[in-house]
Amino acid sequence: MMKTYNDCIPCLVRQSLGAARLVTDNEDVHRNVLKKTLAAMAVMDMKQSPPMMARLIQQTIAEVTGNKDPYKEVKQQFNRFSLEIYPDLEARVNQSDLPLKTAVQLAIAGNIIDFGAISNLDKKTVFTTIDHALTHEVKGDMDNLIQIFDKARHILWIADNAGEIVFDRLVLNLIDTKKVIFVVRGGAILNDATIEDADKTGIRDLVTTIDSGAAIPGTVLNECSKSFLQAFDRADLIIAKGQGNYETLPHDDKRIFFLFKAKCPVVAELAQVNLNDMVVWNQTRKHGFQSGTI
């Protein structure tokens, strides 16, 4: 599990202000949220991961404003937007010479829908990211992942953000969904996907869906439910979408393939990629590929 670095602090402060602004235009409330956030950071355990601090920030915002889900409207907006553009994304996959690879590229592109990392995200940025995804190579273990999709018997797909999960459907449509369990967060946190988002985007009609049992923008195993941990232990392939999952799940588990866009300099450096790269990261890349083994 990734610790919190000094460079994470300004990002977390900006995140708290961005969330407060989603709730109200009252600058006094913004200032109160910032003060309480900074006070919490002053005594935080830097060995904890950034997603654990993000949970504390949202709890602070809820205490100050009474709003437990400041990103609710944003999530709904980007669920609708992603569903609107989905037919075009699906057409791009169907026209590709390598449909599954293209679907994975677009699923990673969907990771740009991250208001924890990009508070001023707009639709134009999403379109730009889609175009970039289809014209640039993914860094990491794409070929190995494509092989393993067929070999895996039990796939656990740990999702990230609302809106982004619509992009995940592109991959789910090309694999055997009977062997997939799709996981969303256990409660409202940032713009991460919940069971409600899975319902509204059709994910639950497509694949067995559970939640992690924890309202954290990542997957901290000792905070998760028994049912999630059973699915986690059973899986022979785990897809972990987004930086929050990369920051919280173990990096030495060869079953886990982290799929994300490197939006943060700290994460980019740890993953040994460049900022804004699209990444398929797996522990085996440190020692060379193990050709399709699970």
PDB file of C-alpha atoms in Angstrom:
ATOM      1  CA  MET A   1       0.000   0.000   0.000  1.00  0.00           C
ATOM      2  CA  MET A   2       1.333   3.395  -0.998  1.00  0.00           C
ATOM      3  CA  LYS A   3       2.095   5.874   1.750  1.00  0.00           C
ATOM      4  CA  THR A   4       1.144   9.551   1.595  1.00  0.00           C
ATOM      5  CA  TYR A   5       3.996  11.667   0.232  1.00  0.00           C
ATOM      6  CA  ASN A   6       4.589  15.347   0.904  1.00  0.00           C
ATOM      7  CA  ASP A   7       3.583  16.085  -2.685  1.00  0.00           C
ATOM      8  CA  CYS A   8       0.180  14.515  -1.981  1.00  0.00           C
ATOM      9  CA  ILE A   9      -0.727  17.194   0.568  1.00  0.00           C
ATOM     10  CA  PRO A  10      -1.386  20.103  -1.856  1.00  0.00           C
ATOM     11  CA  CYS A  11      -3.486  17.762  -4.006  1.00  0.00           C
ATOM     12  CA  LEU A  12      -5.597  16.712  -1.026  1.00  0.00           C
ATOM     13  CA  VAL A  13      -6.109  20.349  -0.022  1.00  0.00           C
ATOM     14  CA  ARG A  14      -7.211  21.220  -3.564  1.00  0.00           C
ATOM     15  CA  GLN A  15      -9.509  18.199  -3.512  1.00  0.00           C
ATOM     16  CA  SER A  16     -11.187  19.395  -0.326  1.00  0.00           C
ATOM     17  CA  LEU A  17     -11.759  22.877  -1.747  1.00  0.00           C
ATOM     18  CA  GLY A  18     -13.108  21.454  -5.007  1.00  0.00           C
ATOM     19  CA  ALA A  19     -15.575  19.244  -3.140  1.00  0.00           C
ATOM     20  CA  ALA A  20     -16.693  22.124  -0.900  1.00  0.00           C
ATOM     21  CA  ARG A  21     -17.354  24.250  -3.988  1.00  0.00           C
ATOM     22  CA  LEU A  22     -19.602  21.537  -5.375  1.00  0.00           C
ATOM     23  CA  VAL A  23     -21.757  21.843  -2.255  1.00  0.00           C
ATOM     24  CA  THR A  24     -22.011  25.613  -1.900  1.00  0.00           C
ATOM     25  CA  ASP A  25     -20.800  28.983  -3.190  1.00  0.00           C
ATOM     26  CA  ASN A  26     -20.373  30.233   0.383  1.00  0.00           C
ATOM     27  CA  GLU A  27     -16.701  31.133   0.821  1.00  0.00           C
ATOM     28  CA  ASP A  28     -16.990  31.042   4.607  1.00  0.00           C
ATOM     29  CA  VAL A  29     -17.968  27.380   4.348  1.00  0.00           C
ATOM     30  CA  HIS A  30     -15.064  26.758   1.946  1.00  0.00           C
ATOM     31  CA  ARG A  31     -12.684  28.342   4.441  1.00  0.00           C
ATOM     32  CA  ASN A  32     -14.076  26.273   7.316  1.00  0.00           C
ATOM     33  CA  VAL A  33     -13.644  23.064   5.303  1.00  0.00           C
ATOM     34  CA  LEU A  34     -10.066  24.024   4.456  1.00  0.00           C
ATOM     35  CA  LYS A  35      -9.216  24.803   8.075  1.00  0.00           C
ATOM     36  CA  LYS A  36     -10.609  21.493   9.318  1.00  0.00           C
ATOM     37  CA  THR A  37      -8.879  19.618   6.503  1.00  0.00           C
ATOM     38  CA  LEU A  38      -5.524  21.230   7.279  1.00  0.00           C
ATOM     39  CA  ALA A  39      -5.970  20.497  10.979  1.00  0.00           C
ATOM     40  CA  ALA A  40      -6.608  16.835  10.194  1.00  0.00           C
ATOM     41  CA  MET A  41      -3.582  16.710   7.897  1.00  0.00           C
ATOM     42  CA  ALA A  42      -1.376  18.169  10.616  1.00  0.00           C
ATOM     43  CA  VAL A  43      -1.827  15.022  12.694  1.00  0.00           C
ATOM     44  CA  MET A  44      -2.370  12.445   9.942  1.00  0.00           C
ATOM     45  CA  ASP A  45      -0.301   9.291   9.743  1.00  0.00           C
ATOM     46  CA  MET A  46       1.745   9.699   6.564  1.00  0.00           C
ATOM     47  CA  LYS A  47       2.084   5.918   6.412  1.00  0.00           C
ATOM     48  CA  GLN A  48      -1.580   5.800   5.471  1.00  0.00           C
ATOM     49  CA  SER A  49      -2.488   5.913   1.777  1.00  0.00           C
ATOM     50  CA  PRO A  50      -3.898   9.068   0.111  1.00  0.00           C
ATOM     51  CA  PRO A  51      -7.341   7.428  -0.338  1.00  0.00           C
ATOM     52  CA  MET A  52      -7.623   7.018   3.438  1.00  0.00           C
ATOM     53  CA  MET A  53      -6.982  10.740   3.799  1.00  0.00           C
ATOM     54  CA  ALA A  54      -9.513  11.447   1.059  1.00  0.00           C
ATOM     55  CA  ARG A  55     -12.118   9.575   3.119  1.00  0.00           C
ATOM     56  CA  LEU A  56     -11.324  11.788   6.092  1.00  0.00           C
ATOM     57  CA  ILE A  57     -11.710  14.888   3.910  1.00  0.00           C
ATOM     58  CA  GLN A  58     -15.167  13.835   2.740  1.00  0.00           C
ATOM     59  CA  GLN A  59     -16.182  13.107   6.317  1.00  0.00           C
ATOM     60  CA  THR A  60     -15.033  16.630   7.201  1.00  0.00           C
ATOM     61  CA  ILE A  61     -17.081  18.136   4.355  1.00  0.00           C
ATOM     62  CA  ALA A  62     -20.146  16.177   5.516  1.00  0.00           C
ATOM     63  CA  GLU A  63     -19.697  17.483   9.072  1.00  0.00           C
ATOM     64  CA  VAL A  64     -19.374  21.106   7.931  1.00  0.00           C
ATOM     65  CA  THR A  65     -22.025  21.151   5.187  1.00  0.00           C
ATOM     66  CA  GLY A  66     -24.359  18.267   6.024  1.00  0.00           C
ATOM     67  CA  ASN A  67     -23.806  16.899   2.501  1.00  0.00           C
ATOM     68  CA  LYS A  68     -22.527  13.304   2.495  1.00  0.00           C
ATOM     69  CA  ASP A  69     -22.290  13.062  -1.307  1.00  0.00           C
ATOM     70  CA  PRO A  70     -21.009  16.355  -2.790  1.00  0.00           C
ATOM     71  CA  TYR A  71     -20.198  14.642  -6.101  1.00  0.00           C
ATOM     72  CA  LYS A  72     -23.689  13.192  -6.662  1.00  0.00           C
ATOM     73  CA  GLU A  73     -24.668  15.621  -9.436  1.00  0.00           C
ATOM     74  CA  VAL A  74     -21.265  15.252 -11.143  1.00  0.00           C
ATOM     75  CA  LYS A  75     -21.609  11.464 -11.087  1.00  0.00           C
ATOM     76  CA  GLN A  76     -25.059  11.623 -12.636  1.00  0.00           C
ATOM     77  CA  GLN A  77     -23.854  14.065 -15.293  1.00  0.00           C
ATOM     78  CA  PHE A  78     -20.936  11.880 -16.381  1.00  0.00           C
ATOM     79  CA  ASN A  79     -22.959   8.680 -16.267  1.00  0.00           C
ATOM     80  CA  ARG A  80     -25.375  10.282 -18.749  1.00  0.00           C
ATOM     81  CA  PHE A  81     -22.554  11.683 -20.874  1.00  0.00           C
ATOM     82  CA  SER A  82     -20.726   8.350 -21.043  1.00  0.00           C
ATOM     83  CA  LEU A  83     -23.919   6.536 -22.023  1.00  0.00           C
ATOM     84  CA  GLU A  84     -24.506   9.118 -24.769  1.00  0.00           C
ATOM     85  CA  ILE A  85     -21.095   8.528 -26.348  1.00  0.00           C
ATOM     86  CA  TYR A  86     -21.074   4.777 -25.711  1.00  0.00           C
ATOM     87  CA  PRO A  87     -22.447   3.810 -29.162  1.00  0.00           C
ATOM     88  CA  ASP A  88     -19.557   5.666 -30.823  1.00  0.00           C
ATOM     89  CA  LEU A  89     -17.030   3.995 -28.500  1.00  0.00           C
ATOM     90  CA  GLU A  90     -18.542   0.595 -29.226  1.00  0.00           C
ATOM     91  CA  ALA A  91     -18.353   1.272 -32.965  1.00  0.00           C
ATOM     92  CA  ARG A  92     -14.636   2.075 -32.647  1.00  0.00           C
ATOM     93  CA  VAL A  93     -14.088  -1.242 -30.884  1.00  0.00           C
ATOM     94  CA  ASN A  94     -16.077  -3.187 -33.476  1.00  0.00           C
ATOM     95  CA  GLN A  95     -14.139  -1.562 -36.343  1.00  0.00           C
ATOM     96  CA  SER A  96     -10.768  -2.355 -34.774  1.00  0.00           C
ATOM     97  CA  ASP A  97      -8.497  -5.132 -35.994  1.00  0.00           C
ATOM     98  CA  LEU A  98      -7.812  -5.888 -32.312  1.00  0.00           C
ATOM     99  CA  PRO A  99     -11.166  -5.288 -30.578  1.00  0.00           C
ATOM    100  CA  LEU A 100     -10.176  -6.394 -27.060  1.00  0.00           C
ATOM    101  CA  LYS A 101      -7.002  -4.301 -27.089  1.00  0.00           C
ATOM    102  CA  THR A 102      -8.964  -1.269 -28.299  1.00  0.00           C
ATOM    103  CA  ALA A 103     -11.606  -1.853 -25.629  1.00  0.00           C
ATOM    104  CA  VAL A 104      -8.937  -1.944 -22.908  1.00  0.00           C
ATOM    105  CA  GLN A 105      -7.382   1.272 -24.279  1.00  0.00           C
ATOM    106  CA  LEU A 106     -10.747   3.017 -24.113  1.00  0.00           C
ATOM    107  CA  ALA A 107     -11.471   1.605 -20.651  1.00  0.00           C
ATOM    108  CA  ILE A 108      -8.214   3.188 -19.469  1.00  0.00           C
ATOM    109  CA  ALA A 109      -9.145   6.446 -21.230  1.00  0.00           C
ATOM    110  CA  GLY A 110     -12.318   6.482 -19.133  1.00  0.00           C
ATOM    111  CA  ASN A 111     -10.142   6.791 -16.040  1.00  0.00           C
ATOM    112  CA  ILE A 112      -9.776  10.486 -16.882  1.00  0.00           C
ATOM    113  CA  ILE A 113     -13.241  10.959 -15.313  1.00  0.00           C
ATOM    114  CA  ASP A 114     -11.678  11.542 -11.914  1.00  0.00           C
ATOM    115  CA  PHE A 115     -12.795  14.613  -9.976  1.00  0.00           C
ATOM    116  CA  GLY A 116     -10.522  13.691  -7.101  1.00  0.00           C
ATOM    117  CA  ALA A 117      -7.520  14.308  -9.354  1.00  0.00           C
ATOM    118  CA  ILE A 118      -9.014  16.825 -11.809  1.00  0.00           C
ATOM    119  CA  SER A 119     -11.572  19.114 -10.185  1.00  0.00           C
ATOM    120  CA  ASN A 120     -12.182  21.135 -13.373  1.00  0.00           C
ATOM    121  CA  LEU A 121     -12.668  18.186 -15.724  1.00  0.00           C
ATOM    122  CA  ASP A 122     -14.873  18.894 -18.744  1.00  0.00           C
ATOM    123  CA  LYS A 123     -16.235  16.849 -21.635  1.00  0.00           C
ATOM    124  CA  LYS A 124     -13.683  18.253 -24.071  1.00  0.00           C
ATOM    125  CA  THR A 125     -10.902  16.726 -21.963  1.00  0.00           C
ATOM    126  CA  VAL A 126     -12.640  13.350 -22.124  1.00  0.00           C
ATOM    127  CA  PHE A 127     -12.842  13.493 -25.938  1.00  0.00           C
ATOM    128  CA  THR A 128      -9.177  14.507 -26.141  1.00  0.00           C
ATOM    129  CA  THR A 129      -8.239  11.585 -23.895  1.00  0.00           C
ATOM    130  CA  ILE A 130     -10.209   9.149 -26.053  1.00  0.00           C
ATOM    131  CA  ASP A 131      -8.386  10.315 -29.180  1.00  0.00           C
ATOM    132  CA  HIS A 132      -5.045  10.053 -27.371  1.00  0.00           C
ATOM    133  CA  ALA A 133      -5.886   6.536 -26.185  1.00  0.00           C
ATOM    134  CA  LEU A 134      -6.437   5.321 -29.714  1.00  0.00           C
ATOM    135  CA  THR A 135      -3.245   6.842 -31.127  1.00  0.00           C
ATOM    136  CA  HIS A 136      -0.713   6.071 -28.372  1.00  0.00           C
ATOM    137  CA  GLU A 137       0.564   2.803 -26.975  1.00  0.00           C
ATOM    138  CA  VAL A 138      -0.331   1.756 -23.461  1.00  0.00           C
ATOM    139  CA  LYS A 139       2.664   1.432 -21.146  1.00  0.00           C
ATOM    140  CA  GLY A 140       3.111  -1.924 -19.465  1.00  0.00           C
ATOM    141  CA  ASP A 141       1.614  -5.367 -19.804  1.00  0.00           C
ATOM    142  CA  MET A 142      -1.179  -5.047 -22.388  1.00  0.00           C
ATOM    143  CA  ASP A 143      -0.226  -8.158 -24.413  1.00  0.00           C
ATOM    144  CA  ASN A 144       0.060 -10.287 -21.287  1.00  0.00           C
ATOM    145  CA  LEU A 145      -3.324  -9.062 -20.047  1.00  0.00           C
ATOM    146  CA  ILE A 146      -5.054  -9.866 -23.348  1.00  0.00           C
ATOM    147  CA  GLN A 147      -3.783 -13.456 -23.143  1.00  0.00           C
ATOM    148  CA  ILE A 148      -4.814 -13.886 -19.521  1.00  0.00           C
ATOM    149  CA  PHE A 149      -8.413 -12.745 -20.084  1.00  0.00           C
ATOM    150  CA  ASP A 150      -9.073 -16.019 -21.905  1.00  0.00           C
ATOM    151  CA  LYS A 151      -7.187 -18.192 -19.422  1.00  0.00           C
ATOM    152  CA  ALA A 152      -8.701 -16.785 -16.228  1.00  0.00           C
ATOM    153  CA  ARG A 153     -11.540 -18.707 -14.606  1.00  0.00           C
ATOM    154  CA  HIS A 154     -12.565 -16.162 -11.954  1.00  0.00           C
ATOM    155  CA  ILE A 155     -12.142 -12.456 -12.756  1.00  0.00           C
ATOM    156  CA  LEU A 156     -12.613  -9.732 -10.165  1.00  0.00           C
ATOM    157  CA  TRP A 157     -13.049  -6.295 -11.768  1.00  0.00           C
ATOM    158  CA  ILE A 158     -12.553  -3.535  -9.190  1.00  0.00           C
ATOM    159  CA  ALA A 159     -14.048  -0.405 -10.726  1.00  0.00           C
ATOM    160  CA  ASP A 160     -13.195   3.214 -10.074  1.00  0.00           C
ATOM    161  CA  ASN A 161     -15.342   6.166 -11.112  1.00  0.00           C
ATOM    162  CA  ALA A 162     -18.913   6.855 -12.169  1.00  0.00           C
ATOM    163  CA  GLY A 163     -19.012   7.480 -15.908  1.00  0.00           C
ATOM    164  CA  GLU A 164     -15.798   5.512 -16.272  1.00  0.00           C
ATOM    165  CA  ILE A 165     -17.685   2.278 -15.606  1.00  0.00           C
ATOM    166  CA  VAL A 166     -19.551   2.788 -18.893  1.00  0.00           C
ATOM    167  CA  PHE A 167     -16.166   2.559 -20.655  1.00  0.00           C
ATOM    168  CA  ASP A 168     -15.515  -0.685 -18.736  1.00  0.00           C
ATOM    169  CA  ARG A 169     -18.545  -2.207 -20.478  1.00  0.00           C
ATOM    170  CA  LEU A 170     -16.562  -2.204 -23.727  1.00  0.00           C
ATOM    171  CA  VAL A 171     -14.253  -4.876 -22.281  1.00  0.00           C
ATOM    172  CA  LEU A 172     -16.971  -6.765 -20.429  1.00  0.00           C
ATOM    173  CA  ASN A 173     -18.863  -7.202 -23.703  1.00  0.00           C
ATOM    174  CA  LEU A 174     -15.882  -9.070 -25.183  1.00  0.00           C
ATOM    175  CA  ILE A 175     -15.186 -11.505 -22.350  1.00  0.00           C
ATOM    176  CA  ASP A 176     -17.233 -14.179 -20.616  1.00  0.00           C
ATOM    177  CA  THR A 177     -19.155 -12.158 -18.022  1.00  0.00           C
ATOM    178  CA  LYS A 178     -20.274 -15.337 -16.249  1.00  0.00           C
ATOM    179  CA  LYS A 179     -16.783 -15.567 -14.753  1.00  0.00           C
ATOM    180  CA  VAL A 180     -16.653 -11.878 -13.733  1.00  0.00           C
ATOM    181  CA  ILE A 181     -17.576 -10.179 -10.478  1.00  0.00           C
ATOM    182  CA  PHE A 182     -17.713  -6.388 -10.843  1.00  0.00           C
ATOM    183  CA  VAL A 183     -16.941  -4.351  -7.708  1.00  0.00           C
ATOM    184  CA  VAL A 184     -17.946  -0.792  -6.851  1.00  0.00           C
ATOM    185  CA  ARG A 185     -17.354   1.247  -3.697  1.00  0.00           C
ATOM    186  CA  GLY A 186     -19.267   0.538  -0.504  1.00  0.00           C
ATOM    187  CA  GLY A 187     -20.653   4.070  -0.234  1.00  0.00           C
ATOM    188  CA  ALA A 188     -20.453   7.589  -1.617  1.00  0.00           C
ATOM    189  CA  ILE A 189     -16.865   8.855  -1.822  1.00  0.00           C
ATOM    190  CA  LEU A 190     -15.557  11.415  -4.339  1.00  0.00           C
ATOM    191  CA  ASN A 191     -17.027  10.573  -7.767  1.00  0.00           C
ATOM    192  CA  ASP A 192     -16.310   6.866  -7.377  1.00  0.00           C
ATOM    193  CA  ALA A 193     -18.931   4.431  -8.642  1.00  0.00           C
ATOM    194  CA  THR A 194     -21.458   2.893  -6.251  1.00  0.00           C
ATOM    195  CA  ILE A 195     -24.229   0.323  -6.676  1.00  0.00           C
ATOM    196  CA  GLU A 196     -26.541   3.178  -7.698  1.00  0.00           C
ATOM    197  CA  ASP A 197     -24.199   4.083 -10.555  1.00  0.00           C
ATOM    198  CA  ALA A 198     -23.943   0.425 -11.596  1.00  0.00           C
ATOM    199  CA  ASP A 199     -27.750   0.333 -11.791  1.00  0.00           C
ATOM    200  CA  LYS A 200     -28.058   3.528 -13.816  1.00  0.00           C
ATOM    201  CA  THR A 201     -25.382   2.542 -16.345  1.00  0.00           C
ATOM    202  CA  GLY A 202     -26.622  -0.994 -16.966  1.00  0.00           C
ATOM    203  CA  ILE A 203     -23.633  -2.716 -15.363  1.00  0.00           C
ATOM    204  CA  ARG A 204     -25.803  -4.818 -13.064  1.00  0.00           C
ATOM    205  CA  ASP A 205     -27.793  -6.071 -16.039  1.00  0.00           C
ATOM    206  CA  LEU A 206     -24.556  -7.239 -17.643  1.00  0.00           C
ATOM    207  CA  VAL A 207     -22.499  -8.772 -14.841  1.00  0.00           C
ATOM    208  CA  THR A 208     -22.681  -9.867 -11.199  1.00  0.00           C
ATOM    209  CA  THR A 209     -22.031  -6.720  -9.155  1.00  0.00           C
ATOM    210  CA  ILE A 210     -21.091  -6.290  -5.517  1.00  0.00           C
ATOM    211  CA  ASP A 211     -19.652  -3.489  -3.437  1.00  0.00           C
ATOM    212  CA  SER A 212     -16.392  -3.536  -1.501  1.00  0.00           C
ATOM    213  CA  GLY A 213     -18.049  -2.777   1.822  1.00  0.00           C
ATOM    214  CA  ALA A 214     -15.935   0.343   2.317  1.00  0.00           C
ATOM    215  CA  ALA A 215     -16.525   3.980   1.295  1.00  0.00           C
ATOM    216  CA  ILE A 216     -12.891   4.622   0.375  1.00  0.00           C
ATOM    217  CA  PRO A 217     -11.621   5.813  -3.047  1.00  0.00           C
ATOM    218  CA  GLY A 218      -9.437   2.730  -3.292  1.00  0.00           C
ATOM    219  CA  THR A 219      -9.440  -0.829  -1.952  1.00  0.00           C
ATOM    220  CA  VAL A 220      -8.035  -1.200   1.557  1.00  0.00           C
ATOM    221  CA  LEU A 221      -8.393  -4.900   2.213  1.00  0.00           C
ATOM    222  CA  ASN A 222      -8.702  -4.724   5.988  1.00  0.00           C
ATOM    223  CA  GLU A 223     -11.633  -2.303   5.561  1.00  0.00           C
ATOM    224  CA  CYS A 224     -13.527  -4.461   3.051  1.00  0.00           C
ATOM    225  CA  SER A 225     -16.476  -6.785   3.598  1.00  0.00           C
ATOM    226  CA  LYS A 226     -16.254 -10.543   4.049  1.00  0.00           C
ATOM    227  CA  SER A 227     -18.107 -11.142   0.769  1.00  0.00           C
ATOM    228  CA  PHE A 228     -15.645  -8.962  -1.128  1.00  0.00           C
ATOM    229  CA  LEU A 229     -12.645 -10.674   0.479  1.00  0.00           C
ATOM    230  CA  GLN A 230     -14.036 -14.082  -0.499  1.00  0.00           C
ATOM    231  CA  ALA A 231     -14.312 -12.928  -4.125  1.00  0.00           C
ATOM    232  CA  PHE A 232     -10.835 -11.403  -3.920  1.00  0.00           C
ATOM    233  CA  ASP A 233      -9.285 -14.624  -2.607  1.00  0.00           C
ATOM    234  CA  ARG A 234     -11.047 -16.743  -5.226  1.00  0.00           C
ATOM    235  CA  ALA A 235     -10.035 -14.629  -8.243  1.00  0.00           C
ATOM    236  CA  ASP A 236      -7.186 -15.713 -10.487  1.00  0.00           C
ATOM    237  CA  LEU A 237      -7.283 -12.384 -12.391  1.00  0.00           C
ATOM    238  CA  ILE A 238      -7.963  -9.049 -10.738  1.00  0.00           C
ATOM    239  CA  ILE A 239      -8.505  -5.899 -12.800  1.00  0.00           C
ATOM    240  CA  ALA A 240      -7.990  -2.836 -10.588  1.00  0.00           C
ATOM    241  CA  LYS A 241      -9.038   0.393 -12.275  1.00  0.00           C
ATOM    242  CA  GLY A 242      -7.670   3.809 -11.324  1.00  0.00           C
ATOM    243  CA  GLN A 243      -4.950   5.385  -9.233  1.00  0.00           C
ATOM    244  CA  GLY A 244      -6.827   4.871  -5.956  1.00  0.00           C
ATOM    245  CA  ASN A 245      -6.675   1.100  -6.365  1.00  0.00           C
ATOM    246  CA  TYR A 246      -2.991   1.337  -7.332  1.00  0.00           C
ATOM    247  CA  GLU A 247      -2.378   3.359  -4.162  1.00  0.00           C
ATOM    248  CA  THR A 248      -4.070   0.848  -1.852  1.00  0.00           C
ATOM    249  CA  LEU A 249      -3.812  -2.703  -3.213  1.00  0.00           C
ATOM    250  CA  PRO A 250      -0.642  -4.822  -2.866  1.00  0.00           C
ATOM    251  CA  HIS A 251       1.799  -4.474  -5.761  1.00  0.00           C
ATOM    252  CA  ASP A 252       3.356  -7.897  -5.253  1.00  0.00           C
ATOM    253  CA  ASP A 253       0.173  -9.815  -6.091  1.00  0.00           C
ATOM    254  CA  LYS A 254       0.725 -11.207  -9.604  1.00  0.00           C
ATOM    255  CA  ARG A 255      -3.016 -11.646 -10.113  1.00  0.00           C
ATOM    256  CA  ILE A 256      -3.594  -7.879 -10.106  1.00  0.00           C
ATOM    257  CA  PHE A 257      -3.431  -5.806 -13.278  1.00  0.00           C
ATOM    258  CA  PHE A 258      -3.724  -2.092 -12.519  1.00  0.00           C
ATOM    259  CA  LEU A 259      -5.338  -0.112 -15.347  1.00  0.00           C
ATOM    260  CA  PHE A 260      -5.106   3.653 -15.002  1.00  0.00           C
ATOM    261  CA  LYS A 261      -4.145   6.953 -16.531  1.00  0.00           C
ATOM    262  CA  ALA A 262      -1.162   8.435 -14.669  1.00  0.00           C
ATOM    263  CA  LYS A 263      -2.658  11.762 -13.599  1.00  0.00           C
ATOM    264  CA  CYS A 264      -0.366  12.304 -10.616  1.00  0.00           C
ATOM    265  CA  PRO A 265       3.433  12.828 -10.660  1.00  0.00           C
ATOM    266  CA  VAL A 266       3.876  10.714  -7.522  1.00  0.00           C
ATOM    267  CA  VAL A 267       1.997   7.737  -8.973  1.00  0.00           C
ATOM    268  CA  ALA A 268       3.744   8.148 -12.335  1.00  0.00           C
ATOM    269  CA  GLU A 269       7.152   7.990 -10.675  1.00  0.00           C
ATOM    270  CA  LEU A 270       6.242   4.957  -8.572  1.00  0.00           C
ATOM    271  CA  ALA A 271       4.891   3.138 -11.620  1.00  0.00           C
ATOM    272  CA  GLN A 272       7.964   4.187 -13.636  1.00  0.00           C
ATOM    273  CA  VAL A 273       5.883   5.827 -16.358  1.00  0.00           C
ATOM    274  CA  ASN A 274       5.417   9.380 -17.595  1.00  0.00           C
ATOM    275  CA  LEU A 275       2.703  11.746 -16.428  1.00  0.00           C
ATOM    276  CA  ASN A 276      -0.492  11.240 -18.498  1.00  0.00           C
ATOM    277  CA  ASP A 277       0.604   7.808 -19.755  1.00  0.00           C
ATOM    278  CA  MET A 278      -2.024   5.094 -20.026  1.00  0.00           C
ATOM    279  CA  VAL A 279      -0.851   2.151 -17.982  1.00  0.00           C
ATOM    280  CA  VAL A 280      -1.390  -1.579 -17.569  1.00  0.00           C
ATOM    281  CA  TRP A 281       0.806  -2.340 -14.555  1.00  0.00           C
ATOM    282  CA  ASN A 282       1.482  -5.801 -13.202  1.00  0.00           C
ATOM    283  CA  GLN A 283       4.127  -7.053 -10.764  1.00  0.00           C
ATOM    284  CA  THR A 284       5.593  -9.403 -13.359  1.00  0.00           C
ATOM    285  CA  ARG A 285       6.867  -6.470 -15.449  1.00  0.00           C
ATOM    286  CA  LYS A 286       9.680  -6.072 -12.898  1.00  0.00           C
ATOM    287  CA  HIS A 287      11.068  -9.486 -13.788  1.00  0.00           C
ATOM    288  CA  GLY A 288       9.986  -9.862 -17.416  1.00  0.00           C
ATOM    289  CA  PHE A 289       6.730 -11.313 -18.698  1.00  0.00           C
ATOM    290  CA  GLN A 290       5.729 -14.796 -17.653  1.00  0.00           C
ATOM    291  CA  SER A 291       3.939 -15.464 -20.930  1.00  0.00           C
ATOM    292  CA  GLY A 292       0.306 -15.828 -20.076  1.00  0.00           C
ATOM    293  CA  THR A 293       0.733 -17.552 -16.723  1.00  0.00           C
ATOM    294  CA  ILE A 294      -1.748 -16.897 -13.962  1.00  0.00           C
TER     295      ILE A 294
END
